[in-house]
Tab-separated table of C-alpha atoms in Angstrom:
chain	number	residue	atom	x	y	z
A	1	MET	CA	-22.810	-6.042	15.485
A	2	ALA	CA	-20.161	-4.961	12.944
A	3	GLU	CA	-19.636	-1.654	14.765
A	4	THR	CA	-19.029	-3.549	18.005
A	5	ALA	CA	-16.562	-5.878	16.293
A	6	VAL	CA	-14.718	-2.940	14.737
A	7	ALA	CA	-14.564	-1.154	18.094
A	8	GLU	CA	-13.244	-4.301	19.784
A	9	VAL	CA	-10.585	-4.862	17.132
A	10	MET	CA	-9.533	-1.200	17.210
A	11	ALA	CA	-9.224	-1.402	21.023
A	12	GLU	CA	-7.092	-4.532	20.688
A	13	LEU	CA	-4.859	-2.838	18.108
A	14	ALA	CA	-4.492	0.166	20.436
A	15	GLU	CA	-3.339	-2.179	23.222
A	16	LEU	CA	-0.752	-3.728	20.896
A	17	GLU	CA	0.756	-0.380	19.888
A	18	ASP	CA	4.440	0.053	20.658
A	19	PRO	CA	5.998	3.557	20.519
A	20	LYS	CA	9.358	2.074	19.480
A	21	ALA	CA	7.734	0.263	16.566
A	22	ARG	CA	6.060	3.504	15.475
A	23	GLU	CA	9.408	5.324	15.627
A	24	VAL	CA	11.116	2.680	13.481
A	25	ASN	CA	8.237	2.572	10.988
A	26	GLU	CA	8.045	6.362	10.658
A	27	LYS	CA	11.620	6.328	9.367
A	28	ARG	CA	10.339	4.140	6.504
A	29	GLY	CA	7.310	6.315	5.805
A	30	ASP	CA	4.826	4.082	7.645
A	31	ASP	CA	2.692	5.164	10.577
A	32	HIS	CA	1.603	1.873	12.163
A	33	ALA	CA	2.793	1.057	15.671
A	34	VAL	CA	1.771	-2.596	15.935
A	35	ASN	CA	4.379	-5.304	15.580
A	36	LEU	CA	3.523	-7.183	12.382
A	37	SER	CA	3.911	-10.608	14.029
A	38	LYS	CA	1.302	-9.612	16.606
A	39	LEU	CA	-0.910	-8.232	13.854
A	40	ARG	CA	-0.695	-11.543	11.995
A	41	ALA	CA	-1.621	-13.377	15.210
A	42	VAL	CA	-4.764	-11.230	15.508
A	43	ALA	CA	-5.604	-12.000	11.866
A	44	LYS	CA	-5.124	-15.713	12.458
A	45	ARG	CA	-7.518	-15.575	15.407
A	46	LEU	CA	-10.126	-13.536	13.503
A	47	LYS	CA	-9.867	-15.689	10.352
A	48	THR	CA	-11.516	-14.515	7.124
A	49	GLN	CA	-14.225	-11.894	7.690
A	50	GLN	CA	-14.956	-9.840	4.577
A	51	ASP	CA	-17.458	-7.449	6.195
A	52	LEU	CA	-15.129	-6.723	9.104
A	53	ALA	CA	-12.260	-6.190	6.658
A	54	ARG	CA	-14.285	-3.572	4.758
A	55	GLU	CA	-15.198	-1.794	8.001
A	56	LEU	CA	-11.584	-1.826	9.211
A	57	TRP	CA	-10.476	-0.342	5.893
A	58	LYS	CA	-12.927	2.541	6.341
A	59	THR	CA	-11.273	3.539	9.657
A	60	ASP	CA	-8.311	5.039	7.736
A	61	ASP	CA	-5.959	3.601	10.396
A	62	SER	CA	-2.850	1.927	8.965
A	63	SER	CA	-2.805	-0.944	11.468
A	64	ALA	CA	-6.498	-1.603	10.838
A	65	ARG	CA	-5.940	-1.509	7.079
A	66	LEU	CA	-3.046	-3.949	7.325
A	67	LEU	CA	-5.266	-6.268	9.350
A	68	ALA	CA	-8.036	-5.837	6.778
A	69	THR	CA	-5.718	-7.083	4.013
A	70	LEU	CA	-5.065	-10.226	6.050
A	71	ILE	CA	-8.688	-11.129	6.875
A	72	CYS	CA	-10.429	-10.191	3.620
A	73	ARG	CA	-11.502	-12.330	0.668
A	74	PRO	CA	-9.542	-10.874	-2.272
A	75	LYS	CA	-11.953	-12.254	-4.872
A	76	ALA	CA	-14.909	-10.516	-3.180
A	77	PHE	CA	-13.774	-7.003	-4.153
A	78	GLU	CA	-14.980	-5.262	-7.300
A	79	ARG	CA	-12.501	-3.635	-9.686
A	80	ASP	CA	-13.505	-0.063	-8.780
A	81	GLU	CA	-13.352	-0.872	-5.085
A	82	LEU	CA	-9.763	-2.128	-5.407
A	83	ASP	CA	-8.817	0.940	-7.445
A	84	ALA	CA	-10.249	3.249	-4.770
A	85	MET	CA	-8.525	1.287	-1.995
A	86	LEU	CA	-5.151	1.594	-3.715
A	87	ARG	CA	-5.578	5.338	-4.178
A	88	GLU	CA	-6.483	5.664	-0.476
A	89	SER	CA	-3.463	3.681	0.737
A	90	ARG	CA	-0.692	6.220	0.993
A	91	THR	CA	1.749	4.478	3.351
A	92	PRO	CA	4.245	2.072	1.785
A	93	LYS	CA	3.363	-0.963	3.937
A	94	VAL	CA	-0.405	-0.663	3.371
A	95	HIS	CA	0.188	-0.142	-0.368
A	96	ASP	CA	2.501	-3.154	-0.528
A	97	TRP	CA	0.215	-5.495	1.411
A	98	LEU	CA	-2.852	-4.404	-0.549
A	99	VAL	CA	-1.156	-5.140	-3.875
A	100	ASN	CA	0.516	-8.384	-2.789
A	101	TYR	CA	-2.135	-9.928	-0.538
A	102	VAL	CA	-5.329	-8.679	-2.176
A	103	VAL	CA	-5.001	-7.323	-5.727
A	104	LYS	CA	-2.724	-10.105	-7.020
A	105	LYS	CA	-5.327	-12.682	-5.955
A	106	SER	CA	-8.219	-10.752	-7.472
A	107	PRO	CA	-9.846	-11.735	-10.769
A	108	HIS	CA	-9.448	-8.064	-11.761
A	109	SER	CA	-5.644	-8.017	-11.422
A	110	GLU	CA	-4.870	-8.005	-15.169
A	111	GLU	CA	-7.372	-5.246	-15.898
A	112	LEU	CA	-6.037	-3.166	-12.988
A	113	ARG	CA	-2.443	-3.832	-14.048
A	114	LEU	CA	-3.083	-2.328	-17.469
A	115	ALA	CA	-4.960	0.653	-16.027
A	116	TRP	CA	-2.377	1.409	-13.356
A	117	LEU	CA	0.708	1.109	-15.584
A	118	ASP	CA	-0.145	4.358	-17.383
A	119	ASP	CA	-1.342	6.276	-14.302
A	120	ALA	CA	0.206	9.714	-13.774
A	121	ASP	CA	0.640	9.039	-10.041
A	122	PRO	CA	3.946	7.146	-9.622
A	123	VAL	CA	2.633	5.316	-6.546
A	124	ILE	CA	-0.288	3.932	-8.559
A	125	ALA	CA	1.988	3.145	-11.522
A	126	SER	CA	4.284	1.193	-9.180
A	127	ALA	CA	1.333	-1.081	-8.375
A	128	GLY	CA	0.934	-1.698	-12.110
A	129	TRP	CA	4.597	-2.641	-12.350
A	130	ALA	CA	4.307	-4.964	-9.330
A	131	LEU	CA	1.420	-6.726	-11.058
A	132	THR	CA	3.442	-6.901	-14.291
A	133	ILE	CA	6.273	-8.639	-12.448
A	134	GLU	CA	3.772	-11.081	-10.962
A	135	ARG	CA	2.302	-11.766	-14.399
A	136	VAL	CA	5.687	-12.404	-16.019
A	137	MET	CA	6.728	-14.696	-13.173
A	138	ARG	CA	3.509	-16.756	-13.179
A	139	LYS	CA	2.577	-16.775	-16.876
A	140	PRO	CA	5.762	-16.206	-18.903
A	141	ASP	CA	4.440	-18.172	-21.888
A	142	GLY	CA	1.079	-16.424	-22.016
A	143	PRO	CA	0.346	-13.795	-24.656
A	144	ARG	CA	1.647	-10.366	-23.874
A	145	PRO	CA	-1.101	-7.728	-23.714
A	146	ARG	CA	-0.257	-6.053	-27.034
A	147	GLN	CA	-0.117	-9.364	-28.890
A	148	ALA	CA	-3.423	-10.426	-27.379
A	149	ALA	CA	-4.983	-7.112	-28.410
A	150	ARG	CA	-3.722	-7.500	-32.007
A	151	ARG	CA	-5.073	-11.039	-32.230
A	152	HIS	CA	-8.388	-9.898	-30.821
A	153	ARG	CA	-8.606	-7.187	-33.504
A	154	GLY	CA	-7.502	-9.682	-36.175
A	155	GLY	CA	-4.302	-7.829	-37.035
A	156	ASP	CA	-1.725	-10.470	-36.150
A	157	GLU	CA	-1.999	-12.827	-39.141
A	158	GLY	CA	1.279	-13.625	-40.839
A	159	ARG	CA	3.447	-11.704	-38.373
A	160	ALA	CA	6.021	-13.434	-36.254
A	161	GLY	CA	6.077	-10.640	-33.664
A	162	PRO	CA	8.808	-9.898	-31.162
A	163	PRO	CA	10.489	-12.758	-29.316
A	164	ALA	CA	8.849	-13.955	-26.121
A	165	VAL	CA	10.399	-13.146	-22.767
A	166	GLY	CA	13.382	-15.455	-22.296
A	167	ASP	CA	13.987	-16.130	-26.019
A	168	GLU	CA	16.704	-13.525	-26.388
A	169	ARG	CA	20.334	-14.416	-25.773
A	170	LEU	CA	22.009	-12.837	-22.759
A	171	PRO	CA	25.431	-11.135	-22.980
A	172	GLY	CA	28.168	-13.756	-22.667
A	173	GLN	CA	25.755	-16.593	-23.353
A	174	HIS	CA	26.810	-19.227	-25.885
A	175	ARG	CA	24.679	-19.107	-29.067
A	176	ASP	CA	23.522	-22.734	-28.669
A	177	GLN	CA	22.941	-22.445	-24.945
A	178	ALA	CA	19.382	-22.514	-23.686
A	179	ARG	CA	18.602	-19.961	-21.033
A	180	GLY	CA	19.473	-21.439	-17.659
A	181	ALA	CA	21.465	-24.383	-19.071
A	182	PRO	CA	25.125	-24.721	-18.107
A	183	ARG	CA	27.595	-23.193	-20.543
A	184	PRO	CA	29.733	-25.761	-22.373
A	185	ARG	CA	33.350	-25.795	-21.290
A	186	ASP	CA	36.240	-26.102	-23.730
A	187	ARG	CA	37.108	-29.565	-22.424
A	188	ASP	CA	33.505	-30.759	-22.977
A	189	ARG	CA	33.575	-29.986	-26.715
């Protein structure tokens, strides 16, 4: 049944291919030829299908992999599976969609972020940085990884530690001004 579904989806993707789209995408380092709006329409029709998503990923076709990122259940992937998928995704669009639509929603995102930040492959390290940006944007008040590790080891007693993100004053910012607050004008003093 899954093989039939994969074959049907691959045939549909082949029908949607546009040589002009492939030409434009190749200039950006991508090799898919399906218009992304049409690809999203296919995903909307298929809805969430984790098994089909895994089978589409195995085809090694960029359009199929993009579709797989749209119809999968991000929380259903294991850590090692996500790591392998990222290392297999060598086109920028597949890499980007995998990180943004799947890995960021995974319960393994923090663990993968830390592992990928120090990876020798710059493409893999960029995924770690993308996850770091996501973490800072969503949880700016949460403990930073090094502080959390020190507390876990019991080595953070009595130390103030570095200021949290956003505590430092920006150049040209008034000393009493909170970050994001309007700067006092001379006439307001």
